[in-house]
Short mmCIF file of C-alpha atoms and ligand atoms in Angstrom, two decimals:
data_model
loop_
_atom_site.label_atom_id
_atom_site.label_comp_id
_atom_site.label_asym_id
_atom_site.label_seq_id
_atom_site.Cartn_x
_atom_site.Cartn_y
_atom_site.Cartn_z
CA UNK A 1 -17.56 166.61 -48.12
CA UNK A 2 -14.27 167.42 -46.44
CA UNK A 3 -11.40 168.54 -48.52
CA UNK A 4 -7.83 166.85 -47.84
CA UNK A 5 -4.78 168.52 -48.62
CA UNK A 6 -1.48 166.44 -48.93
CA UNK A 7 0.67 169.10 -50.19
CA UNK A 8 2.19 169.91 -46.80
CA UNK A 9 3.29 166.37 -46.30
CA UNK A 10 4.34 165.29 -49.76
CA UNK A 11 7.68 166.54 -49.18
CA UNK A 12 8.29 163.82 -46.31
CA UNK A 13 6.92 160.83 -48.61
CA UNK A 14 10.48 159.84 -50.17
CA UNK A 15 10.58 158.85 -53.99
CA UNK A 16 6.98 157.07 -53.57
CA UNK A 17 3.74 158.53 -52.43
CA UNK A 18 1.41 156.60 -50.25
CA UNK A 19 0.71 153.29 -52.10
CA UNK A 20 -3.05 153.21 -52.64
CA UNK A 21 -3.35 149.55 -53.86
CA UNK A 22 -2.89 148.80 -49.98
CA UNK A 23 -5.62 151.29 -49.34
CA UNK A 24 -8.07 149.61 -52.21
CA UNK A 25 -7.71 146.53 -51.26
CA UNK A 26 -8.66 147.45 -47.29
CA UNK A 27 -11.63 149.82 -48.82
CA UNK A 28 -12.66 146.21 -50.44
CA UNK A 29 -12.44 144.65 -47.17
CA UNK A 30 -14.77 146.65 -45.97
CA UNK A 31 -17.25 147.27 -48.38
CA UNK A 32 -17.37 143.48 -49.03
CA UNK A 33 -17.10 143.00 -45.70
CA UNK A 34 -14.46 140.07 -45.81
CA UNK A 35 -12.06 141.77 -43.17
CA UNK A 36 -11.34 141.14 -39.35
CA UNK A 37 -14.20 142.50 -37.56
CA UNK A 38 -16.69 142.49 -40.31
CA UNK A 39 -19.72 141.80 -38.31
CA UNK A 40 -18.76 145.64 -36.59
CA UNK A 41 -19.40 147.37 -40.00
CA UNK A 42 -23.42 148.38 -39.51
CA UNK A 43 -22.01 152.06 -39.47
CA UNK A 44 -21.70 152.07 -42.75
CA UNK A 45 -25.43 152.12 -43.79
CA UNK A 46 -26.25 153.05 -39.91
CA UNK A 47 -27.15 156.65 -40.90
CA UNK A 48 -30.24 155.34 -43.58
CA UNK A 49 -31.15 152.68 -41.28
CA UNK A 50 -31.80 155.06 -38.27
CA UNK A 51 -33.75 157.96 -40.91
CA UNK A 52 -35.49 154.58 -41.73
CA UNK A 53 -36.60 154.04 -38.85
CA UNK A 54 -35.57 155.13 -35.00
CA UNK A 55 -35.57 158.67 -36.40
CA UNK A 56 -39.19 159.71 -35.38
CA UNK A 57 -38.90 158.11 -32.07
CA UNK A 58 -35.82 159.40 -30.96
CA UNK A 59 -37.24 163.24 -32.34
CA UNK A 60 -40.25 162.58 -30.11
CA UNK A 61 -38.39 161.43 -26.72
CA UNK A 62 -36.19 164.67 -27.28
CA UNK A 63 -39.47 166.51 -26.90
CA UNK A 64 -40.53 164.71 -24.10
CA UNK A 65 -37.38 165.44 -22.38
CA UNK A 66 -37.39 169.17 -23.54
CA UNK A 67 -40.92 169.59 -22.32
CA UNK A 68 -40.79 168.03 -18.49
CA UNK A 69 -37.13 168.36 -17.69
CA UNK A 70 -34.94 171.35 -17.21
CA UNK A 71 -31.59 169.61 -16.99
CA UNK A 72 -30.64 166.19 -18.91
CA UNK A 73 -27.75 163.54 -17.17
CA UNK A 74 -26.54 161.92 -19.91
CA UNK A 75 -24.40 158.90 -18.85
CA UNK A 76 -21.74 156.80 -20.43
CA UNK A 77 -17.96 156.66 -21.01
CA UNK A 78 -16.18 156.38 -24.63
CA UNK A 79 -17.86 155.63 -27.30
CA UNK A 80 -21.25 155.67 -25.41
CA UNK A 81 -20.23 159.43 -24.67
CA UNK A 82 -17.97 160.97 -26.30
CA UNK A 83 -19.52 161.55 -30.06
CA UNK A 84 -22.79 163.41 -28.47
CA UNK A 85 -20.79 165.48 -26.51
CA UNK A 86 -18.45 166.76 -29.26
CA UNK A 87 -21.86 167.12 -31.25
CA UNK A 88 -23.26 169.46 -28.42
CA UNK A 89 -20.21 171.78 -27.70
CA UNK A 90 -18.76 172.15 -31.50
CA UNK A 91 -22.95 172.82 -32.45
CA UNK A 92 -24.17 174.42 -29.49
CA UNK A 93 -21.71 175.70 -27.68
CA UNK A 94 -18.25 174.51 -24.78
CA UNK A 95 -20.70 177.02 -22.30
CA UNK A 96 -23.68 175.15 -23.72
CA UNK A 97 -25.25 174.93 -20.19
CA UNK A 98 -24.78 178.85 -19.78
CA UNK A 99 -25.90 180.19 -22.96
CA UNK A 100 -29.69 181.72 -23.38
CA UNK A 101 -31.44 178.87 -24.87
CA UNK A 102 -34.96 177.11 -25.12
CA UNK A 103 -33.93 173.93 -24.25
CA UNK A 104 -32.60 171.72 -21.33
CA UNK A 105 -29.40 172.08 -19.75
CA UNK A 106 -27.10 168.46 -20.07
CA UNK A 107 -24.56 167.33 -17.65
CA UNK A 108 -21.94 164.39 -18.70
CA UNK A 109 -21.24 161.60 -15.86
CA UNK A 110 -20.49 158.11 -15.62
CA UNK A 111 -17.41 159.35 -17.37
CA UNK A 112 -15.30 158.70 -14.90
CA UNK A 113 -15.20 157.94 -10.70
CA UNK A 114 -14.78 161.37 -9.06
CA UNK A 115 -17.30 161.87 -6.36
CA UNK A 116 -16.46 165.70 -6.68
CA UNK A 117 -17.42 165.62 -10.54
CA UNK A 118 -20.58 163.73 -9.35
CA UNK A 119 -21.46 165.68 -6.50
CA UNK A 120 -21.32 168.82 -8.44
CA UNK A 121 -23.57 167.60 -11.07
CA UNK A 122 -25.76 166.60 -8.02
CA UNK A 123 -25.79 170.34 -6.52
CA UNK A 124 -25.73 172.00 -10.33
CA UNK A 125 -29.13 170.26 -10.70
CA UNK A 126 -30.47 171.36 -7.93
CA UNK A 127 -34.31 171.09 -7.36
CA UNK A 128 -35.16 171.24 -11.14
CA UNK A 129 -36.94 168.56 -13.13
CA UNK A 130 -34.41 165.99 -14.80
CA UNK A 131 -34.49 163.39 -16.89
CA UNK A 132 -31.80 160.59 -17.30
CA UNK A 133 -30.22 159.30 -20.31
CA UNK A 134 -28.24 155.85 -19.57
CA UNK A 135 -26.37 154.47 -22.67
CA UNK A 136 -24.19 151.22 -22.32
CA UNK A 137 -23.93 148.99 -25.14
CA UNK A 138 -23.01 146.01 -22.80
CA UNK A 139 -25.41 147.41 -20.24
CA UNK A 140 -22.25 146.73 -17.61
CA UNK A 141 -19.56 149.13 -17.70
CA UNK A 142 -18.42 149.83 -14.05
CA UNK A 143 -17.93 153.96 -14.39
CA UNK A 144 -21.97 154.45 -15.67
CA UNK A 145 -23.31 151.66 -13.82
CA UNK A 146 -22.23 153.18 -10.53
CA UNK A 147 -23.40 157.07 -12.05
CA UNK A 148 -26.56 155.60 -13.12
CA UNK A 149 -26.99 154.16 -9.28
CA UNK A 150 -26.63 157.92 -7.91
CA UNK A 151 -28.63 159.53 -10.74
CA UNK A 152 -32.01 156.68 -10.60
CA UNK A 153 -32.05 156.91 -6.61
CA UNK A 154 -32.27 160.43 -6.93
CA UNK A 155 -34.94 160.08 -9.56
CA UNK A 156 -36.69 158.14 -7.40
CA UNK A 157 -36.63 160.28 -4.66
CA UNK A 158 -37.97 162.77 -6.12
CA UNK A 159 -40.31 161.56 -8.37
CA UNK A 160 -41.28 158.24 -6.85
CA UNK A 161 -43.07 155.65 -9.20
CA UNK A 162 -43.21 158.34 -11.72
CA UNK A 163 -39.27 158.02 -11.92
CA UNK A 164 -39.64 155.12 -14.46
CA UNK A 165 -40.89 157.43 -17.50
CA UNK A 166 -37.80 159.84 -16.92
CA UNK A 167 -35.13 157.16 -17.22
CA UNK A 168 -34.40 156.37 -20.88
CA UNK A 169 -31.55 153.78 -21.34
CA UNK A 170 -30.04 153.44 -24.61
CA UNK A 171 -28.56 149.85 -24.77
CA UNK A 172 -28.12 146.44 -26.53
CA UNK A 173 -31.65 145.10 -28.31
CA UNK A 174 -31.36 141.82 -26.52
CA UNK A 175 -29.34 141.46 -23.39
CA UNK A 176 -27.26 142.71 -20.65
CA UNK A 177 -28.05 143.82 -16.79
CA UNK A 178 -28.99 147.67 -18.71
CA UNK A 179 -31.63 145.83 -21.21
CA UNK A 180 -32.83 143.43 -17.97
CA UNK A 181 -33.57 146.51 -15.71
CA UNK A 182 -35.43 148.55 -18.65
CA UNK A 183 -37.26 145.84 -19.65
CA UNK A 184 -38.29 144.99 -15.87
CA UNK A 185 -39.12 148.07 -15.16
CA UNK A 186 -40.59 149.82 -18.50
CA UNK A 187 -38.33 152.56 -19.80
CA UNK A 188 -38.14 154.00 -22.65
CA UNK A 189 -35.56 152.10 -24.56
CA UNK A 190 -33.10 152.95 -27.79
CA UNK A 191 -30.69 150.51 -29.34
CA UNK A 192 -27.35 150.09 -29.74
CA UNK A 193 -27.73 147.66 -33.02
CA UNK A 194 -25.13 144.76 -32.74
CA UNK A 195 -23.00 145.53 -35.92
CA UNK A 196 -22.22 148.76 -34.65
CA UNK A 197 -19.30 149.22 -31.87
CA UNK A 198 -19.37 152.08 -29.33
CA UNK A 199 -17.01 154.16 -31.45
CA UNK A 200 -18.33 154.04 -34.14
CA UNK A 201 -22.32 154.35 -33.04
CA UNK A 202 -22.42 158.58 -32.50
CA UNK A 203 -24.83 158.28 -35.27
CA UNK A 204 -27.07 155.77 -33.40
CA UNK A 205 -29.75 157.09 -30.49
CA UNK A 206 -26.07 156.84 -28.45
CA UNK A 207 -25.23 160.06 -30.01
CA UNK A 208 -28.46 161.55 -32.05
CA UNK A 209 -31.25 161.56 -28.52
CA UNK A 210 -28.81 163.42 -26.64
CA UNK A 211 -28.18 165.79 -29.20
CA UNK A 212 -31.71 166.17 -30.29
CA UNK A 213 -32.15 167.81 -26.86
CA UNK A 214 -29.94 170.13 -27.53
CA UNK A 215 -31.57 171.62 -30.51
CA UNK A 216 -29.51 170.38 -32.75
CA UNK A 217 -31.03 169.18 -36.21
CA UNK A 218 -30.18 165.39 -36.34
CA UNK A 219 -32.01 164.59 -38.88
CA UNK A 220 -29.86 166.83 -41.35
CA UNK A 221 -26.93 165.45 -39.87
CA UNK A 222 -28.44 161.87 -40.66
CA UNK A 223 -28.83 162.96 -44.17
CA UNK A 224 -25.89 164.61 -44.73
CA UNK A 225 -24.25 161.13 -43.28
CA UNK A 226 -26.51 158.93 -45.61
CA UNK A 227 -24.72 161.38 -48.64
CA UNK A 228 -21.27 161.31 -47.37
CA UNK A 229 -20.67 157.37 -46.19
CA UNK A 230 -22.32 157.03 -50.34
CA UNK A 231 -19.18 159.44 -51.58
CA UNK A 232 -16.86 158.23 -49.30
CA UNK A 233 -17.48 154.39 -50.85
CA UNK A 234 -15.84 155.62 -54.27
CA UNK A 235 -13.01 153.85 -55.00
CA UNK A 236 -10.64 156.43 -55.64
CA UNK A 237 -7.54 158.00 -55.31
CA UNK A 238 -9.75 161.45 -54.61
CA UNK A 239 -11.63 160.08 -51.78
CA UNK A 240 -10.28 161.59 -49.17
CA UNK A 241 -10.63 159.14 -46.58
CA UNK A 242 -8.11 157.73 -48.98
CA UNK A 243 -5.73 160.35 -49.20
CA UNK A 244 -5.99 160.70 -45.00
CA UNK A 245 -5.32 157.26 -44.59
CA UNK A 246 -2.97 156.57 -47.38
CA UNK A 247 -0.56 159.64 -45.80
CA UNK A 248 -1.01 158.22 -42.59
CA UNK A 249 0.00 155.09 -43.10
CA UNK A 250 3.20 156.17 -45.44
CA UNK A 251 4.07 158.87 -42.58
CA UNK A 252 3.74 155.93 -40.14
CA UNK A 253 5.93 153.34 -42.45
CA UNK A 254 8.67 155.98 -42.57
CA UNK A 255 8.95 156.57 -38.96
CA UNK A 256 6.63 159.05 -37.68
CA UNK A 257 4.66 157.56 -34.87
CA UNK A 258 2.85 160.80 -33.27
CA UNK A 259 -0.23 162.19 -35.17
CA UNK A 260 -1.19 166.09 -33.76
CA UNK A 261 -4.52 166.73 -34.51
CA UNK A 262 -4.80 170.56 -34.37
CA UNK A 263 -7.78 173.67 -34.89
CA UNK A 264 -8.61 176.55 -34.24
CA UNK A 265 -11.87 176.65 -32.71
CA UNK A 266 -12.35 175.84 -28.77
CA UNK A 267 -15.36 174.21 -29.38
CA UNK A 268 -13.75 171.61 -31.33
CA UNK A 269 -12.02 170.08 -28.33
CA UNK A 270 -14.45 167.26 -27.52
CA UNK A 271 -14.18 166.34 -31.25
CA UNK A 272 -11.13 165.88 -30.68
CA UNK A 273 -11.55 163.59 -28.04
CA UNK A 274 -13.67 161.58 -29.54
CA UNK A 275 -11.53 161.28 -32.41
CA UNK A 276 -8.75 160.30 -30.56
CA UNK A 277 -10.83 157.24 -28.89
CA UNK A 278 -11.94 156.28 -32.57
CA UNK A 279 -7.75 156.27 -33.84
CA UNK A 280 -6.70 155.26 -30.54
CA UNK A 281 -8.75 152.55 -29.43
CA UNK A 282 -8.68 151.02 -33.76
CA UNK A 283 -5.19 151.27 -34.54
CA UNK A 284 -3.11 150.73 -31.02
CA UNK A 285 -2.96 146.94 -30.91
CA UNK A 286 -0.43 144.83 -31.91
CA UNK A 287 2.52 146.78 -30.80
CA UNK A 288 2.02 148.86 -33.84
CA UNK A 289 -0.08 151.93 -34.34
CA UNK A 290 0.28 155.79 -34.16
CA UNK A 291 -0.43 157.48 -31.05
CA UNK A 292 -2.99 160.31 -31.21
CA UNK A 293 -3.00 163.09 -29.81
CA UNK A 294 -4.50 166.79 -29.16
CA UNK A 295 -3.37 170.39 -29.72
CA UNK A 296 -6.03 173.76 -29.55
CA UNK A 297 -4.08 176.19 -31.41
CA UNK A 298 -3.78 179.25 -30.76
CA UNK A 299 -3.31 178.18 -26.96
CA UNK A 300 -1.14 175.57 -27.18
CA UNK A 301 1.29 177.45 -29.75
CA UNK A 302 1.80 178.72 -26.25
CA UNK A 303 2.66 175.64 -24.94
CA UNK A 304 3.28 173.08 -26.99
CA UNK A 305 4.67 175.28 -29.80
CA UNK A 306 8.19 174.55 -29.11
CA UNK A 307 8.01 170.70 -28.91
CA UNK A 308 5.97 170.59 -31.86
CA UNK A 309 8.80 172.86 -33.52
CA UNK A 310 11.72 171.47 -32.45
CA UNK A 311 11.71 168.49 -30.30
CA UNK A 312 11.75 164.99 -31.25
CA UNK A 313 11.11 164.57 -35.14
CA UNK A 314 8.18 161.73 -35.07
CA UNK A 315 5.33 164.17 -35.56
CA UNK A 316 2.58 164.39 -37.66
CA UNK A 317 0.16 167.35 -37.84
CA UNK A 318 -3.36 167.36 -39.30
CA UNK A 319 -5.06 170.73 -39.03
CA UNK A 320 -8.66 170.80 -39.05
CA UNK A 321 -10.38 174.05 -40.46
CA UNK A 322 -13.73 175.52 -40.93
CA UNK A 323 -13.87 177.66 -43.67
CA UNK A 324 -16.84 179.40 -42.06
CA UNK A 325 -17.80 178.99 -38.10
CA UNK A 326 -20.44 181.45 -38.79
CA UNK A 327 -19.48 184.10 -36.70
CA UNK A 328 -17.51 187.56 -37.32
CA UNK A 329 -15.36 189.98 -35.16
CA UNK A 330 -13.90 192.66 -35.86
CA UNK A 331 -10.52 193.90 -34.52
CA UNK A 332 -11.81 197.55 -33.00
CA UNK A 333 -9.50 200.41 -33.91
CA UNK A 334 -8.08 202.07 -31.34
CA UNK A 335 -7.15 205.75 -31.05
CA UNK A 336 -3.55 206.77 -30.32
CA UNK A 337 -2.52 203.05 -31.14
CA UNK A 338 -1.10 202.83 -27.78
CA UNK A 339 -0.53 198.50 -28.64
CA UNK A 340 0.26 198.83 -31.92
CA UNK A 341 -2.15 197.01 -33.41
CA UNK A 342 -3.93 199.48 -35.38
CA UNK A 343 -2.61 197.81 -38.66
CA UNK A 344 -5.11 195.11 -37.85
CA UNK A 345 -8.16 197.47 -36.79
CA UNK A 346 -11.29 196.55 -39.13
CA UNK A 347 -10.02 193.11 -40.01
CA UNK A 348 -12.27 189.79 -39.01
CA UNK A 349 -10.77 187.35 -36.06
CA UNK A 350 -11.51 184.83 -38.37
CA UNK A 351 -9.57 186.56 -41.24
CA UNK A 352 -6.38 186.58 -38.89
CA UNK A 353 -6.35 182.98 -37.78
CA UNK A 354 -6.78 181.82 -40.90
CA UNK A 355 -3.66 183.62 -41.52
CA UNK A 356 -2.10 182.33 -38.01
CA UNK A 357 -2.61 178.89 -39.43
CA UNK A 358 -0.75 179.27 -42.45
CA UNK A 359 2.28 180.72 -40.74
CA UNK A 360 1.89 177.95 -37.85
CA UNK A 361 1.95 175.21 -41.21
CA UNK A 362 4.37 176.51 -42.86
CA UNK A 363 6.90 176.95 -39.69
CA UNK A 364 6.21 173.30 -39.12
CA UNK A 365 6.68 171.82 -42.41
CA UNK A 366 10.19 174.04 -42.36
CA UNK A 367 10.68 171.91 -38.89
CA UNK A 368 10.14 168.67 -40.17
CA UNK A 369 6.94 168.06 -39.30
CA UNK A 370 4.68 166.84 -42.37
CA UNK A 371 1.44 168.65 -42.40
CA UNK A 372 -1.85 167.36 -43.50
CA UNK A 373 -4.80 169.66 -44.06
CA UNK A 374 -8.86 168.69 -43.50
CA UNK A 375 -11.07 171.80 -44.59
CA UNK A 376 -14.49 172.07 -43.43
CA UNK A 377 -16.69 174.08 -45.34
CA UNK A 378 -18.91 174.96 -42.41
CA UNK A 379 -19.23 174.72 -38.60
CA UNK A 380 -22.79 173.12 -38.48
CA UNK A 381 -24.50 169.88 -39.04
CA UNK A 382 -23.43 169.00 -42.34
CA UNK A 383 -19.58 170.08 -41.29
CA UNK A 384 -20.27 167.43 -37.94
CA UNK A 385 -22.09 164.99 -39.86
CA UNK A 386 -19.02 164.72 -43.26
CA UNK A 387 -16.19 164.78 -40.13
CA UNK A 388 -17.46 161.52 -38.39
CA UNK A 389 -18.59 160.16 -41.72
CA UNK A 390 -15.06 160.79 -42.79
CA UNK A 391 -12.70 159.97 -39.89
CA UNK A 392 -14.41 156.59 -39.41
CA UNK A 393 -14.02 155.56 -43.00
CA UNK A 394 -10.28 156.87 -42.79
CA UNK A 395 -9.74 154.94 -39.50
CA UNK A 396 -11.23 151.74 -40.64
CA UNK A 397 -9.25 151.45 -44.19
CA UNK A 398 -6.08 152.76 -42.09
CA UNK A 399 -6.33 149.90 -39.66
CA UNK A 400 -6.84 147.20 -42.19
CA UNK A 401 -3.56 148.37 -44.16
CA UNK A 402 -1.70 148.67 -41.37
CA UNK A 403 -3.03 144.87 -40.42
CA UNK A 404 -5.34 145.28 -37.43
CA UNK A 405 -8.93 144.76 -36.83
CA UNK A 406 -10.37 148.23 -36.34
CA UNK A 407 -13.27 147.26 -34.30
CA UNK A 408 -12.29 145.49 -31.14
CA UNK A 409 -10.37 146.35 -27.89
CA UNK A 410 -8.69 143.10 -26.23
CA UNK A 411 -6.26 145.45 -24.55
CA UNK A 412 -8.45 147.19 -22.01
CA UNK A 413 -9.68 143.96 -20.64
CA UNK A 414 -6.39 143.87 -18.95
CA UNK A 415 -7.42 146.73 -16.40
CA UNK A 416 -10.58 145.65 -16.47
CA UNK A 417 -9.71 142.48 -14.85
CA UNK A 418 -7.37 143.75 -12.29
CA UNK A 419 -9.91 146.25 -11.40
CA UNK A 420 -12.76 144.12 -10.72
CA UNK A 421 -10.44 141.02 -8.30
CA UNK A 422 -9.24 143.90 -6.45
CA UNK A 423 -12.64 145.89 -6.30
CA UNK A 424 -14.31 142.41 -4.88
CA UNK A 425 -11.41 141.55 -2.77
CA UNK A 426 -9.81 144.92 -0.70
O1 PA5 B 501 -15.54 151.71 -28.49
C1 PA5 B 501 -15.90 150.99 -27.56
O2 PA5 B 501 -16.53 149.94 -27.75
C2 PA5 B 501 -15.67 151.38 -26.11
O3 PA5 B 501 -14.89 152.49 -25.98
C3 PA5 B 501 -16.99 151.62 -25.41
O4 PA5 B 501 -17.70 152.64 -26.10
C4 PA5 B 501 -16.85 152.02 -23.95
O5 PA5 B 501 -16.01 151.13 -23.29
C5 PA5 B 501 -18.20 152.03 -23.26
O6 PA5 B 501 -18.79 150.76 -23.34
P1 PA5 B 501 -20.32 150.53 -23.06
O7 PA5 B 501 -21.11 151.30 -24.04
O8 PA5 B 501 -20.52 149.05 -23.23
O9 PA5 B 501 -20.59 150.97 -21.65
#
């Protein structure tokens, strides 16, 4: 389980802490499913259901793929992307494709509608086998629909009728155009299950088949998840879903509207993304909600240091940290000291950031800027598997207190429709 640490903000709360009555009573909500959305709470139990019984299948199309394809094209956009690949660069590797490995390289599209990202993915791939991964919940979102075009007729070409058993679509059980085509024309098909909403399904085939390719062991991480969402239901002012939520909230009440997610590792970046999609896309409604965002220290101490230092005073910082990432370094020592830095010869990188990051928390605490802490013991598929367990719990019981229902998105329709009349009409 992830650790929270509140003493870093505690000094911002005023005369009273967080007020976790709010938080039980949304943690009741949700367990006893009674709250606004309630049909969209299947992740809770998601990660038994799937060891119960996708688990095999998914293990066995992953060794398909591995087998007959050097490259995967994974498509989809948010939460029908995101989750796997944070999974694959904070597990694998950022340089997954160019590290020395045994299994297929896997290129993200449908994420967006650059014809250069496309074409490059196009020319990356080259003449080498591939296999396609399509995953839409609604089977009709505009950005992998029109990837998915590019990606089958190129299958197609290639393979001809054989195309069919190297398109796997990962969709809803019942319906849409996805489920329609896959159905029509026999691929291999996973499920997005209906109580489950694209954030919150990385622990579905959405996430877990694309991963699986990589190597990475999902069904540890489905354990570990089956564990933590157990933990994580104990109604308590230790769970720490609690405490994150609770602080969040309280910071929020009081006037601080911006929530910095920081760490120290690069590979954590697409975590970050992905969490910001979960807060983002839960909490924003209403005219209320924080706004979050991302910082990779030490990089952006670089950059965004100063703001975070001494601009505007509506910040809050979280800081996530592994307490092992399972690799060392050490500083070399240098003869003649010609930089200076002989005083740090012998000691581990890891040793020194952890240092960096106390001096970064404690200068921003001294600026006003309340700092919560999320330790991790380790960098692997337990570490993954308790972060997603635990940032969905915290974003669900945070969006109840704060009065919103976590799992829909009425605001992006408004795009959606402008998009589409203007798409059919210019
Ligand atoms: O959380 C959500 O539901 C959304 O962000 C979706 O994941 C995203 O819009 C992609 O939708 P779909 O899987 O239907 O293509």
């Amino acid at each position: 389980m992830v650790k929270v640490d509140l003493s870093g903000a505690k000094d911002f709360f005023g005369t009273v802490g967080p007020d976790f009555s709010k938080i039980s009573d949304a943690h009741r909500k949700l367990f006893e499913r009674t709250g606004e959305g309630a049909e969209f709470t299947g992740w809770l139990d998601l990660p038994s259901r799937v060891l119960r019984t996708e688990l095999k299948q998914i293990q066995s199309c992953a060794s398909k793929i591995r087998s007959n394809s050097q490259v995967l094209v994974v498509i989809g956009i948010g939460g029908s992307y995101l989750g796997a690949r944070a999974a694959i660069e904070l597990l694998r590797s950022p340089n997954y494709n160019l590290i020395k490995k045994d299994t297929p390289d896997i290129y993200f599209a449908g994420n967006g509608l650059s014809a250069a990202a496309l074409n490059e993915i196009i020319e990356l791939i080259g003449d080498r086998d591939f296999s396609v991964n399509v995953i839409s919940k609604s089977g009709g979102t505009l950005e992998p629909a029109l990837a998915f075009r590019v990606f089958k007729s190129l299958l197609e070409k290639k393979y001809g009728s054989a195309a069919k058993k190297r398109i796997i679509a990962t969709t809803d059980a019942n319906c849409g155009v996805l489920h329609d085509m896959a159905v029509a024309e026999g691929w291999e098909r996973f499920v997005v299950p209906d109580d489950v909403g694209g954030r919150f399904s990385v622990l579905s085939a959405v996430g877990l088949l694309p991963m699986a390719v990589a190597g990475i062991d999902i069904e540890q991480i489905l354990k570990t998840a089956e564990a933590e969402m157990h933990d994580l239901g104990l109604l308590s002012v230790e769970n720490p879903a609690w405490m994150y939520a609770g602080a969040r909230q309280h910071l929020y009440a009081g006037g601080i509207t911006v929530e910095i997610l920081a760490s120290y590792e690069p590979s954590f970046r697409f975590m970050a993304e992905w969490w910001k999609q979960l807060f983002g896309e839960s909490e924003g409604k209403n005219g209320i909600g924080i706004f979050p965002a991302y910082v990779e220290y030490s990089a952006d101490l670089h950059s965004m240091g100063q703001y975070i230092q001494d601009g505007p005073r509506r910040l809050m910082e979280t800081v996530v940290l592994f307490e092992s990432t399972g690799q060392k370094l050490k500083i070399p020592f240098e003869l003649g000291d010609k930089d200076k830095l002989n005083y740090l010869a012998g000691r581990d990188f890891g040793d020194v950031s952890k240092i960096v990051a106390k001096a970064v928390a404690s200068a921003h605490i001294k600026g006003d800027v309340p700092n919560i802490s999320i330790t991790v013991p380790e960098k692997n598929e337990e570490g993954f598997s308790s972060l997603v367990c635990f940032f969905e719990m915290s974003c669900a019981l945070s969006a109840y207190v704060s009065g919103v229902n976590p799992f829909n998105q009425p605001g992006v329709e408004a795009y959606k429709s402008n998009m589409f009349r203007m798409l059919s009409h210019e």
